[in-house]
Coordinates of C-alpha atoms and ligand atoms in Angstrom, one line a residue:
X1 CA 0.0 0.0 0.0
X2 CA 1.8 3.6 -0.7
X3 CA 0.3 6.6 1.7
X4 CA 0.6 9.9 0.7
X5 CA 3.5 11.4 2.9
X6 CA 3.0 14.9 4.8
X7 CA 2.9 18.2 2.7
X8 CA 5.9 20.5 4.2
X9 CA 6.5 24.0 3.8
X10 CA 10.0 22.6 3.1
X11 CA 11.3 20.6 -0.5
X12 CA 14.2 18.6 1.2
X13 CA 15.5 16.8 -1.6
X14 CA 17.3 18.0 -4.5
X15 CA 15.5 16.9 -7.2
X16 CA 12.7 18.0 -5.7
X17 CA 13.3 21.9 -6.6
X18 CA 16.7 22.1 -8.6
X19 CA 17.2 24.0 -11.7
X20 CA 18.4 20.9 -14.1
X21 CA 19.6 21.9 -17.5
X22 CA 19.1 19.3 -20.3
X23 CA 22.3 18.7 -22.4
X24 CA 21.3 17.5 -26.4
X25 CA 25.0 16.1 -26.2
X26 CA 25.9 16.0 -29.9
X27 CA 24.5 19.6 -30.0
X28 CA 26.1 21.2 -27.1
X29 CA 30.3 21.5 -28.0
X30 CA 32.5 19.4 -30.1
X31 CA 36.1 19.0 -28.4
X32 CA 37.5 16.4 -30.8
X33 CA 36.6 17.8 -34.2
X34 CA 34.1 15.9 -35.8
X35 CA 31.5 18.4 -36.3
X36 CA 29.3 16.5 -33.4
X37 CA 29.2 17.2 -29.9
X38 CA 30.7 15.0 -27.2
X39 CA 31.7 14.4 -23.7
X40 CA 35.2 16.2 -24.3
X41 CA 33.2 19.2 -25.8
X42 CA 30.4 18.9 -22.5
X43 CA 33.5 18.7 -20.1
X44 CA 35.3 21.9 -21.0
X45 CA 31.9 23.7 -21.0
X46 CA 31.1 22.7 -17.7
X47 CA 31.9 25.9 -16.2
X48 CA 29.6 27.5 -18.3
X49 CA 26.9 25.4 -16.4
X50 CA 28.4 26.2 -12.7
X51 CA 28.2 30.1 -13.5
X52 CA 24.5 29.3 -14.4
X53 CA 23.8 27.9 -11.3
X54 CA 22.1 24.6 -11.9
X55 CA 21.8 22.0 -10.2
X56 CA 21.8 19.1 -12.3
X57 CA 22.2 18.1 -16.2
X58 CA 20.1 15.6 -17.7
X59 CA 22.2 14.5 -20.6
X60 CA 20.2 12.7 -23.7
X61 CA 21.0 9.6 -24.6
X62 CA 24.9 9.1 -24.8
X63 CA 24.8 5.1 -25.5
X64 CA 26.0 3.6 -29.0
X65 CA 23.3 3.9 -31.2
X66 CA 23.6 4.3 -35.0
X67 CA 21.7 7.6 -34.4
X68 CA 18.6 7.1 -36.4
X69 CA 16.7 8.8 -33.9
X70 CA 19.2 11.1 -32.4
X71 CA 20.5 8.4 -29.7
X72 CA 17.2 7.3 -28.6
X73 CA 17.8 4.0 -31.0
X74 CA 20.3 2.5 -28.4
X75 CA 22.5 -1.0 -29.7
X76 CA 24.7 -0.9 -26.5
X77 CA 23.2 0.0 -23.4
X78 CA 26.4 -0.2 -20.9
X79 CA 28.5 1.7 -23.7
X80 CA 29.1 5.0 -24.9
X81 CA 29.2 5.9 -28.1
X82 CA 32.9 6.3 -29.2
X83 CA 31.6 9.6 -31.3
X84 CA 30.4 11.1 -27.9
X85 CA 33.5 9.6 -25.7
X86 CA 34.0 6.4 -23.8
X87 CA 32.9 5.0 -20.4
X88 CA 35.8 6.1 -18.6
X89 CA 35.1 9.6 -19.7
X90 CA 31.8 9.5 -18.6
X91 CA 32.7 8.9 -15.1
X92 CA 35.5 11.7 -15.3
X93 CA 32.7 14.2 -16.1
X94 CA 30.6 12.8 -13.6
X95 CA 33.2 13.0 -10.9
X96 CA 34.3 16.7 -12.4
X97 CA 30.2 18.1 -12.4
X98 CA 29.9 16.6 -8.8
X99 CA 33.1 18.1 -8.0
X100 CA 30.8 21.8 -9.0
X101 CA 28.0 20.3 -7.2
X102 CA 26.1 19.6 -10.2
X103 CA 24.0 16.2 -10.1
X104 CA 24.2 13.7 -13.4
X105 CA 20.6 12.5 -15.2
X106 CA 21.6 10.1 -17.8
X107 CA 18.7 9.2 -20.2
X108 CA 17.4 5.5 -20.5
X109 CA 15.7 4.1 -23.3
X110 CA 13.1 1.1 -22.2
X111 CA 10.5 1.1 -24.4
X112 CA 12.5 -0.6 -27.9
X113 CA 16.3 -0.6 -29.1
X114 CA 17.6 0.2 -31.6
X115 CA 17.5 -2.5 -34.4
X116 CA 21.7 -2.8 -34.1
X117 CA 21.1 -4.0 -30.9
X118 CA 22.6 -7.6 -30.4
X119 CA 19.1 -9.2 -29.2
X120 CA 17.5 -8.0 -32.1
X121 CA 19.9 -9.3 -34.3
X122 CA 19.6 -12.7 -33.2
X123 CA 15.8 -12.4 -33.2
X124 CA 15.9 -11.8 -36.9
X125 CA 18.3 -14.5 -37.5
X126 CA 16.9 -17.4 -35.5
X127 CA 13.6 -18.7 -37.1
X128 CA 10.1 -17.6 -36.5
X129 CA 8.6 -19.0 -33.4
X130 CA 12.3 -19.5 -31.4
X131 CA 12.9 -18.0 -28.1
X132 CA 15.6 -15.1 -29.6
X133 CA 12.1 -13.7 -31.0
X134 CA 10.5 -13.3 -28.0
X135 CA 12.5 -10.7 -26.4
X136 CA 10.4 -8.2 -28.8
X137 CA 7.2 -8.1 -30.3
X138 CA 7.1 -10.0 -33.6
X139 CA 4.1 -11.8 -35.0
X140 CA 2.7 -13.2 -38.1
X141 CA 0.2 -11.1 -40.1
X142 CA -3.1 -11.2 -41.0
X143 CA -4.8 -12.2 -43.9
X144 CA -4.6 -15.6 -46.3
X145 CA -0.4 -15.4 -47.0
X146 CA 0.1 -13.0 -43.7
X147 CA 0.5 -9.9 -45.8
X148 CA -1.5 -7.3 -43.7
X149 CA 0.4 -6.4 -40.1
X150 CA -1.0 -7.7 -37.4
X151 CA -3.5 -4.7 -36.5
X152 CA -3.5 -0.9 -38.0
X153 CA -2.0 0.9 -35.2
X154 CA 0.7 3.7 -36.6
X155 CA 4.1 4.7 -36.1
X156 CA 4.8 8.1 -34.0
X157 CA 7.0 9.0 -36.6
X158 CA 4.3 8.4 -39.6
X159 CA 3.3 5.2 -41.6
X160 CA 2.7 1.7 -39.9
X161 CA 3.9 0.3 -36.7
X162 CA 4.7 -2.4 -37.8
X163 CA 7.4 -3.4 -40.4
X164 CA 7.9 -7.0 -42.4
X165 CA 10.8 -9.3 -41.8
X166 CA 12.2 -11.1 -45.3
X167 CA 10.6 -14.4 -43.9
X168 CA 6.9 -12.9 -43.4
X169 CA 7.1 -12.3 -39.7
X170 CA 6.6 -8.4 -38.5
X171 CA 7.9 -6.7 -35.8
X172 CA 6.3 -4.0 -33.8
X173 CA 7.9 -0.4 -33.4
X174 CA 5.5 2.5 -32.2
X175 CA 8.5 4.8 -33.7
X176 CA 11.1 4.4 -36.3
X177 CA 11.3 0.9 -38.1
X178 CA 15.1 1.0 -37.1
X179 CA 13.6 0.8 -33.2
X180 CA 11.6 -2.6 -32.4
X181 CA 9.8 -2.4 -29.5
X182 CA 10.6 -4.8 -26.6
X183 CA 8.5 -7.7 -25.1
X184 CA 8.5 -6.3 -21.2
X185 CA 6.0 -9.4 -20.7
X186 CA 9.7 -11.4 -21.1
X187 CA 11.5 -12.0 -17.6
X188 CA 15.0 -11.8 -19.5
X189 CA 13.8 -8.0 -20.6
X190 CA 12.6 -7.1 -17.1
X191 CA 16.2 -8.1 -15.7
X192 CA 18.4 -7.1 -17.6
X193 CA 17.1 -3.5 -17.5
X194 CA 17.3 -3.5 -13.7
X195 CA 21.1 -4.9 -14.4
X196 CA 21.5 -1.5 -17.0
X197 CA 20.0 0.3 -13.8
X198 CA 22.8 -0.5 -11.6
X199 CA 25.0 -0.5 -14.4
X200 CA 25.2 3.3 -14.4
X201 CA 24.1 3.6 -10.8
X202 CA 27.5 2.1 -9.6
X203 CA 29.3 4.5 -12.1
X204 CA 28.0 7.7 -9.5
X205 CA 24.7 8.8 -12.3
X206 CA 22.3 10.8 -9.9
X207 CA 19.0 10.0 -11.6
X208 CA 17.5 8.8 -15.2
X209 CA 15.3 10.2 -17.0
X210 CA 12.8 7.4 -18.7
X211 CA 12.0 8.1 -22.2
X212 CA 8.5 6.8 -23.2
X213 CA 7.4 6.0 -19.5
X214 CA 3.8 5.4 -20.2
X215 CA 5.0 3.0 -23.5
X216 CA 6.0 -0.5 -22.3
X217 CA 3.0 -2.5 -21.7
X218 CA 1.3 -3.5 -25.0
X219 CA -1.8 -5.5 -24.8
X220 CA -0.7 -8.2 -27.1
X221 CA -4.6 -9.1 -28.5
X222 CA -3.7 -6.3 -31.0
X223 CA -6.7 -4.7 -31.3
X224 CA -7.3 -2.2 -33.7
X225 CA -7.1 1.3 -32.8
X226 CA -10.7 3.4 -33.9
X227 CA -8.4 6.4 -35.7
X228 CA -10.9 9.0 -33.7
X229 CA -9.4 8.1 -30.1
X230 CA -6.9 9.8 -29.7
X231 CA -4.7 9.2 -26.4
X232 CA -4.9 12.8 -25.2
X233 CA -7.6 14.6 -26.9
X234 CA -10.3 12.2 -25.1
X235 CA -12.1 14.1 -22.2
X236 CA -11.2 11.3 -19.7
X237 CA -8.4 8.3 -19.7
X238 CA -9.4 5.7 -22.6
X239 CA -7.9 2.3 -22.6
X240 CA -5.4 2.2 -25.1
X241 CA -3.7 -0.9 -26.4
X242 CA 0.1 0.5 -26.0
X243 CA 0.3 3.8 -24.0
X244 CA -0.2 3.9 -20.4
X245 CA -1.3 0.5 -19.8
X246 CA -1.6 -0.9 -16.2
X247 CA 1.4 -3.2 -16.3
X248 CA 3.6 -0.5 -16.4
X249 CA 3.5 0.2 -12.6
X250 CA 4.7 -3.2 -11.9
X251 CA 8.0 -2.3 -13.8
X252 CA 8.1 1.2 -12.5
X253 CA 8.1 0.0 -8.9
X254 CA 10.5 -2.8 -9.7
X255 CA 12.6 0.1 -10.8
X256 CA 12.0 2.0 -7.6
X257 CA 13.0 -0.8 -5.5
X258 CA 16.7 -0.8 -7.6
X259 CA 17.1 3.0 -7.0
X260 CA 16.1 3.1 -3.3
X261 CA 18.9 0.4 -2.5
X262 CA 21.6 3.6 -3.2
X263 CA 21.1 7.0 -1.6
X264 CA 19.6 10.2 -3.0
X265 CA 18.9 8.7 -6.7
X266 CA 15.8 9.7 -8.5
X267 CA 14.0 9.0 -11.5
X268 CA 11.4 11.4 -13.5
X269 CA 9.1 10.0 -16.0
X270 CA 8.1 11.3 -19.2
X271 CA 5.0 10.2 -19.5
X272 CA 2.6 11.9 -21.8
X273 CA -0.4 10.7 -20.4
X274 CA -4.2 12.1 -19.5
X275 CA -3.9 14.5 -16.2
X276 CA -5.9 11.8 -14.5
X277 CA -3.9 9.1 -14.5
X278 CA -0.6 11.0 -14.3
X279 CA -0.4 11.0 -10.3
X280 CA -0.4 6.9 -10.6
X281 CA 2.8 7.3 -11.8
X282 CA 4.1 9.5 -8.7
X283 CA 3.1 6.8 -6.1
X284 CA 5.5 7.1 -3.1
X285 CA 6.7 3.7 -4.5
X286 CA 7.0 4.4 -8.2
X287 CA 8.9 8.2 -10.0
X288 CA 9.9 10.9 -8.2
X289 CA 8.6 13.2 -10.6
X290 CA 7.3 13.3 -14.2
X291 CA 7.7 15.7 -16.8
X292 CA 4.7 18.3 -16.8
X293 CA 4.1 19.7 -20.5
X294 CA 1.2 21.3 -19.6
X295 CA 3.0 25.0 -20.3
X296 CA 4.7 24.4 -23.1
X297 CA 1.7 23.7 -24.9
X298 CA 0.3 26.5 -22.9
X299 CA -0.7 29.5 -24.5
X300 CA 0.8 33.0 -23.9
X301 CA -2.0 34.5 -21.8
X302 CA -2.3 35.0 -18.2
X303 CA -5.5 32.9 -17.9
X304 CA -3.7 30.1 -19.4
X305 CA -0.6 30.2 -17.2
X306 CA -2.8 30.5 -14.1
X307 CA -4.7 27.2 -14.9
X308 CA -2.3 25.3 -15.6
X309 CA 0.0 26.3 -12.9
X310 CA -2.4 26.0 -10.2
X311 CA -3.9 22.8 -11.5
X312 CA -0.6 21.5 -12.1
X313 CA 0.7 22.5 -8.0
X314 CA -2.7 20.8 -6.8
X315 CA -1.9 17.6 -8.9
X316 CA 1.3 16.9 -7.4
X317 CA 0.1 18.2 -3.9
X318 CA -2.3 15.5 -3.8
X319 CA 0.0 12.6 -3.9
X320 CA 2.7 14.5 -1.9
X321 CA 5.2 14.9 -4.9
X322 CA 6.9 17.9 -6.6
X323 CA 6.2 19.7 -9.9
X324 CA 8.4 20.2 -12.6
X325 CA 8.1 23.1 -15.6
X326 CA 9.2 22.6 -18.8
X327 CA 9.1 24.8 -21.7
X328 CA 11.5 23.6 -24.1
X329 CA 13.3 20.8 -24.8
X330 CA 14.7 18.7 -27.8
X331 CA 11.4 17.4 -29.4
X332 CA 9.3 21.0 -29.6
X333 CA 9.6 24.2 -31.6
X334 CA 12.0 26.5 -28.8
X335 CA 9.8 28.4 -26.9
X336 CA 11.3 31.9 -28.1
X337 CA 9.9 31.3 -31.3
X338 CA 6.7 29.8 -29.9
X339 CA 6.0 32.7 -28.6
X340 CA 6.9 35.2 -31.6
X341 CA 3.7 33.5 -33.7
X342 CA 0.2 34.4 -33.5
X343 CA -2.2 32.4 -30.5
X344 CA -4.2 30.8 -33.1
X345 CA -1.0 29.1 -34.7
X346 CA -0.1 25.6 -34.6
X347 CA 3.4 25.9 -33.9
X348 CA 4.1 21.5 -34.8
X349 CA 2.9 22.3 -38.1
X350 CA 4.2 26.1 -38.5
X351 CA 7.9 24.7 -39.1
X352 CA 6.9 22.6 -42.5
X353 CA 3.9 25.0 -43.8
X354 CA 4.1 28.3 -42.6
X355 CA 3.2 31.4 -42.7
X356 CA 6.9 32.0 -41.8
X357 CA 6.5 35.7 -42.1
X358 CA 3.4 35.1 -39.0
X359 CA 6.7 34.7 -37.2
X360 CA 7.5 38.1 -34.7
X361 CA 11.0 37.1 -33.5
X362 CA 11.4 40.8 -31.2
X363 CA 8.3 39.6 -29.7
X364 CA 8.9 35.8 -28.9
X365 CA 12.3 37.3 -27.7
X366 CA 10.8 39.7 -25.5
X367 CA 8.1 36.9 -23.9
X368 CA 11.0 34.2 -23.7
X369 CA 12.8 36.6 -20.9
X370 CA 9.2 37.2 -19.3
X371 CA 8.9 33.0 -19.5
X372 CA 12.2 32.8 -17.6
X373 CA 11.5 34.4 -14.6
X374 CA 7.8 32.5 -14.5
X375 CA 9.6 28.8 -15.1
X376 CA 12.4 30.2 -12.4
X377 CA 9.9 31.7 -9.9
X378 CA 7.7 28.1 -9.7
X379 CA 8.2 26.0 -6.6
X380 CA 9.3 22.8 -7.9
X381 CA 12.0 22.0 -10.5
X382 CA 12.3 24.1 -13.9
X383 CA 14.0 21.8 -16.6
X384 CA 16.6 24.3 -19.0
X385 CA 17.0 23.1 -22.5
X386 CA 20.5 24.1 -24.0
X387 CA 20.5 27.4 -26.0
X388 CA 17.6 28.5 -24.0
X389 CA 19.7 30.9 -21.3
X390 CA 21.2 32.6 -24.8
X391 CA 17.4 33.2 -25.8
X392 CA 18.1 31.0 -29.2
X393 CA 15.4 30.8 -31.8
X394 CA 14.3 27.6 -33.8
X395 CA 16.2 27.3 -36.8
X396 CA 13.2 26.9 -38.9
X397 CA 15.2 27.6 -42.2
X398 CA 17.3 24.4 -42.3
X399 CA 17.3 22.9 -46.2
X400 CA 16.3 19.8 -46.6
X401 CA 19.0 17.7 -47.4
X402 CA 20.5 18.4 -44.0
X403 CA 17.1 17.7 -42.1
X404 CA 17.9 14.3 -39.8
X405 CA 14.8 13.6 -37.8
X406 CA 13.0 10.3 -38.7
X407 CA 9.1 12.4 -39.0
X408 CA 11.2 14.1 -42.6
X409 CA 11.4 10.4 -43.9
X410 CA 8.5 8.2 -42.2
X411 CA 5.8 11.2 -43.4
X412 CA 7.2 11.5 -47.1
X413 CA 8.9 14.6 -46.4
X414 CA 5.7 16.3 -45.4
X415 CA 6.9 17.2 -42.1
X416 CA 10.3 18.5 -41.0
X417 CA 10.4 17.4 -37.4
X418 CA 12.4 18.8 -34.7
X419 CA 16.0 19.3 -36.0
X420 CA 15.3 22.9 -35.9
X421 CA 15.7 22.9 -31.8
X422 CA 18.8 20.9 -32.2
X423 CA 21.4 23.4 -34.3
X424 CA 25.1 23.1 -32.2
X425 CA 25.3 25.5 -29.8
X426 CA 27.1 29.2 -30.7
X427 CA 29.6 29.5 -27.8
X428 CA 32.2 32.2 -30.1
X429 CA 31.1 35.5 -31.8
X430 CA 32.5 34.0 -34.6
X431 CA 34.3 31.1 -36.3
X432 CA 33.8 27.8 -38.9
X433 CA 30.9 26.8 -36.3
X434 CA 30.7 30.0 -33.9
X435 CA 32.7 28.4 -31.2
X436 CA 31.6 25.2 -30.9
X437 CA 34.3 23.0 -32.0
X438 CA 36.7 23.5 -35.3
X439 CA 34.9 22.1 -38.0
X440 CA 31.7 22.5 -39.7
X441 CA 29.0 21.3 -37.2
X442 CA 26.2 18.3 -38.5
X443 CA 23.3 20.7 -38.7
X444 CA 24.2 24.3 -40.0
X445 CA 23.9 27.5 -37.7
X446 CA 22.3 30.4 -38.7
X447 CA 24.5 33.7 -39.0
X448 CA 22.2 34.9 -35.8
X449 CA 24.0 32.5 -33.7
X450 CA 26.8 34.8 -33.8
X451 CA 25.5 37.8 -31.7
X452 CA 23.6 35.4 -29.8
X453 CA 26.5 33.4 -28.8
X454 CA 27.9 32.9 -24.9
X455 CA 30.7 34.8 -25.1
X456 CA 28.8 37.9 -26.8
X457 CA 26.3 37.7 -23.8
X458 CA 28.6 37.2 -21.2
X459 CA 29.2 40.1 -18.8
X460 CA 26.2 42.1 -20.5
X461 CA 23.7 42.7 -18.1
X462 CA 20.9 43.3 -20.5
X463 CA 21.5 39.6 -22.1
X464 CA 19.3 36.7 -21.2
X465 CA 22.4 34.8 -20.2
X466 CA 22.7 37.4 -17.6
X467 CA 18.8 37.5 -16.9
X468 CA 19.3 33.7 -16.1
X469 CA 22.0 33.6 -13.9
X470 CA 20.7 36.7 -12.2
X471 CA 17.1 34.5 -11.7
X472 CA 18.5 31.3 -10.7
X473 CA 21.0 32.9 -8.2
X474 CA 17.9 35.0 -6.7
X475 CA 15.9 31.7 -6.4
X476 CA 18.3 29.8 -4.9
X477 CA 19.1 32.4 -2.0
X478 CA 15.1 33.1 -1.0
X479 CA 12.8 30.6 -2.2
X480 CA 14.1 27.6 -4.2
X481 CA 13.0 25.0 -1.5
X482 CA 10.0 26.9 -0.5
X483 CA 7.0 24.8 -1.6
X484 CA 4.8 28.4 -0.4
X485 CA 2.6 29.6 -3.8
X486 CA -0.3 32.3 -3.2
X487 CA -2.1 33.7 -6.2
X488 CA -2.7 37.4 -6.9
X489 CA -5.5 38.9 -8.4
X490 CA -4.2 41.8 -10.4
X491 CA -6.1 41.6 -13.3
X492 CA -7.6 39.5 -16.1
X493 CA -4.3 39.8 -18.4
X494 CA -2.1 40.2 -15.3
X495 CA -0.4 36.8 -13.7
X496 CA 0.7 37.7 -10.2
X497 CA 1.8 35.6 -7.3
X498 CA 3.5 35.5 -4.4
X499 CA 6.5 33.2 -3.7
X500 CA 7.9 32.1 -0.2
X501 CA 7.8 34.8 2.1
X502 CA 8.5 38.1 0.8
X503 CA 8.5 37.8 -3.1
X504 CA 5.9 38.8 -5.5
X505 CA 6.2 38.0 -9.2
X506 CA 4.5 39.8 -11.7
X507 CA 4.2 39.3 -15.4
X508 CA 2.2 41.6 -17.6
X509 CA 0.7 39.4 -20.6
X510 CA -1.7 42.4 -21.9
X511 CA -1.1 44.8 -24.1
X512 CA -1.1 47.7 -22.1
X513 CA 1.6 49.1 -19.2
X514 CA 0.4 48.0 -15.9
X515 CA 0.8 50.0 -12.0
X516 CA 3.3 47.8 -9.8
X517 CA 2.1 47.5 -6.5
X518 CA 4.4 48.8 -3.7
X519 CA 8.0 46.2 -3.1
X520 CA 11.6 46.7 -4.2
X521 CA 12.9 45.3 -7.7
X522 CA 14.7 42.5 -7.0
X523 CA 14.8 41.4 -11.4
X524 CA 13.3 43.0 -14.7
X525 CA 12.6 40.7 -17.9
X526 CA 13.1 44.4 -19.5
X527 CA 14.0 48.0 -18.3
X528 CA 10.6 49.8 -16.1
X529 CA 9.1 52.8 -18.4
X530 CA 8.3 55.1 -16.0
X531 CA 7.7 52.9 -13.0
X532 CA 5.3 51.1 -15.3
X533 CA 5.8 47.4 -16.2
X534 CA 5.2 47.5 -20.3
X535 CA 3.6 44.6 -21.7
X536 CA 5.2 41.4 -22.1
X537 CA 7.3 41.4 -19.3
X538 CA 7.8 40.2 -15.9
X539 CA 9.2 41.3 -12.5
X540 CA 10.5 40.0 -9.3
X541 CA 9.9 42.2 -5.9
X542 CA 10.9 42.0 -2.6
X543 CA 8.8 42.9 0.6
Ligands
BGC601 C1 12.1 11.3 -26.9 C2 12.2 11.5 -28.4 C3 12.3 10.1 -29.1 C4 11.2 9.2 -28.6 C5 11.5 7.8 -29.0 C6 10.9 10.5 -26.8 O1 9.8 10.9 -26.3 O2 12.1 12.5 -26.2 O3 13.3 12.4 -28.8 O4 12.3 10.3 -30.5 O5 11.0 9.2 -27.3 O6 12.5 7.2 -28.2

């Protein structure tokens, strides 16, 4: 039986209310010249992440994969991949980040492999019907000869989940074809993930983050999926024959168990499943936290941020867990440029069709600094994706022979997918790749990545790098661990509240200046016009 444990004032644990900044490794800096990022590049950046102040880094996945789907196709799960660095050098960053008091989140993969990995080699090569095939999810198909897969449902990425082997089996994979999904009802799957667990555990990582959370439980009668239910359009949960199935508990608490037997380890879930159902997952037995993506999909007005943040504080209140904020990250359009298009956009298909001239980039630059001290002010934890502390826009413009994402392919080049968020980071003013390592980087960055760049920000107090460091170094020294949240009503377009015990935030999201009430300015998203907070911006006060 798991009991809800007492609210406190106080968030003891780290994880609980840490600023953790999300490292898209073979975007962030290249030290060994290949035009892709790596642990060497990550390493001699890490001072960049100790002047920001965070807490952690959640790194994506760093395994040997053949990169189909940026890492998240994994073929060795206790190696790195030697384009990223080795395993030896992963434990040297670990022990230099923990040496800056910065926690490690390594990224695991559970839900499929990649199709490199050894097991699925062997399943392909041994026969149909022998036990190698049963560590995944490969059937016979339908119909008189087997031709049609064994039941409609469709690949995240676009086009069938299922895919046909040369001897007229097909195997299941709910994204690319080059990642079968595994069989979690095999005991040989359920151990040696626990094994991969400890694996990484012993070698000092701090936490994981579980890709695909809600994903490993299929129910294996196939059923056809009625095209109109959609997982989380539907008013209430719907039972769904591969997301959020109740198995997956079983496996999350198994996984729980592993953790708890080292000290201060978490886990956080991502998890895109109905509000509902989302607390199951944050059972004092099962994650420590899930991702919340309610405000990234959020859009930029105050009602909007006021729902979702006070529905969001009373989910996680009720099963005695933490929040977490998220507003970018390496699968969505960056927020900056999210918030530079009109409200009645759809920014998922706005990279591929357009208008491109809807885009205001002054604007979404403006409301990205205003974003920052929201996501910063929230009790809980605020996830940083890379690039977002130097206010970087999507790089919407990439041609389409460089584009890498799996959607371009799987949907007949009629979406581009989310390479756009994932240009290398500009550390330099200049040079062949604006700092970040000597040679041509694999995507191509804009010429705007110059000005933008770390070094151009540093030491300016106007820049958003500044703006960040300022915010997180404010939170940390009077309300990071405060769990304390009162609204205030300052009008409709106004979102106001107060934070721990003397700090009122304020963000104006109308279109006219707004009065501040009495307090001292602790932090501006943008210069005061005459006492008056202008629109689109956001203030921190004391007293
Ligand atoms: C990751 C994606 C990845 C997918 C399949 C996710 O939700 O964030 O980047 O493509 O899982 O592993």
């Amino acid at each position: 039986m798991s009991t809800t444990p007492a609210i406190t004032e106080q968030m003891t644990e780290w994880w609980q209310h840490g600023v953790v900044y999300q490292v898209y490794i073979r975007s962030f800096a290249d030290g060994n010249g290949d035009g892709q990022g790596d642990l060497a590049g990550l390493r001699s950046r890490l001072d960049h992440l100790a002047s920001l102040g965070v807490d952690a880094v959640w790194i994506n996945p760093w395994y040997v994969s053949p990169l189909k789907d940026g890492g998240y196709d994994v073929a060795d799960y206790r190696n790195i991949d030697p384009r990223f660095g080795s395993v030896e050098e992963a434990e040297q960053f670990i022990a230099e980040a923990h040496e800056r008091g910065i926690r490690v989140i390594a990224d695991l993969v559970p839900n499929h492999t990649s199709s490199d990995h050894v097991w699925f080699q062997e399943a392909i090569a041994a026969p149909p019907g022998s036990p190698a095939r049963d560590r995944y999810v490969i059937r016979p198909g339908k119909g008189p000869d087997g031709a049609e897969p064994p039941s409609n449902w469709e690949a995240v990425f676009g086009g069938p989940a299922w895919e046909r082997l040369p001897d007229g089996e097909w195997y299941l994979h709910i994204f690319d074809t080059s990642q079968p999904d595994l069989n979690w009802e095999h005991p040989e799957v359920r151990a040696e993930f626990e094994s991969i667990f400890r694996f990484w555990l012993d070698r000092g990582i701090d936490g994981f983050r579980v890709d695909v959370a809600h994903g490993m439980i299929k129910d294996l009668t196939f059923p056809d999926i009625d095209s109109k239910t959609e997982l989380l359009e539907s008013e209430h949960p719907i039972d769904h024959p591969h997301w959020d199935r109740d198995g997956v508990h079983e496996i999350n608490r198994a996984w729980r168990a592993v953790l708890n037997e080292y000290e201060n380890r978490m886990m956080v879930a991502e998890a895109w499943v109905h509000a509902e159902r989302l607390p199951l997952y944050l059972r004092e037995d099962e994650y420590h936290q899930s991702f919340n993506f309610d405000l990234l999909e959020a859009k930029w007005t105050a009602d909007s941020f006021r729902r979702i943040i006070s529905r969001s504080l009373d989910a996680a209140e009720a099963v005695g867990a933490t929040s977490t904020w998220v507003l970018s990250n390496h699968d969505v359009v960056r927020h900056a440029t999210r918030y530079g298009l009109p409200l009645d956009v759809k920014w998922r298909k706005w990279v591929t069709d357009g208008p491109h001239d809807a885009l205001d980039e002054a604007l979404g630059s403006r409301r990205a600094r205003a974003a920052a001290l929201i996501t910063l002010a929230l009790p809980g934890s605020t996830y940083v994706y890379q690039g977002e502390e130097l206010g970087l826009h999507e790089v919407w413009e990439l041609p389409d022979e460089v584009l890498d994402d799996p959607t371009w392919e799987r949907s007949g080049h009629t979406e581009r997918g989310r390479d756009g968020c994932r240009v290398p980071i500009p550390w330099e003013t200049d040079g062949p790749s604006f700092g970040f390592g000597t040679t041509a980087p694999w995507l191509p960055q804009p010429d705007t990545f110059g000005p933008n760049s770390a070094a151009a920000q540093a030491g300016d107090p106007d820049s958003m790098l500044s703006l960040y460091q300022a915010a997180i170094a404010l939170r940390k020294g009077r309300f990071a661990a405060d769990r304390r949240l009162a609204m205030l009503d300052l009008g409709a377009d106004v979102l106001a509240f107060t934070r721990g015990d003397d700090v009122t935030v304020i963000v104006n999201m109308g279109s006219e200046p707004i009065e501040l009430p009495e307090g001292r300015l602790l932090l501006s998203s943008i210069p005061l016009e005459g006492g008056m907070l202008p629109s689109d911006a956001a203030v921190w006060l004391a007293g």
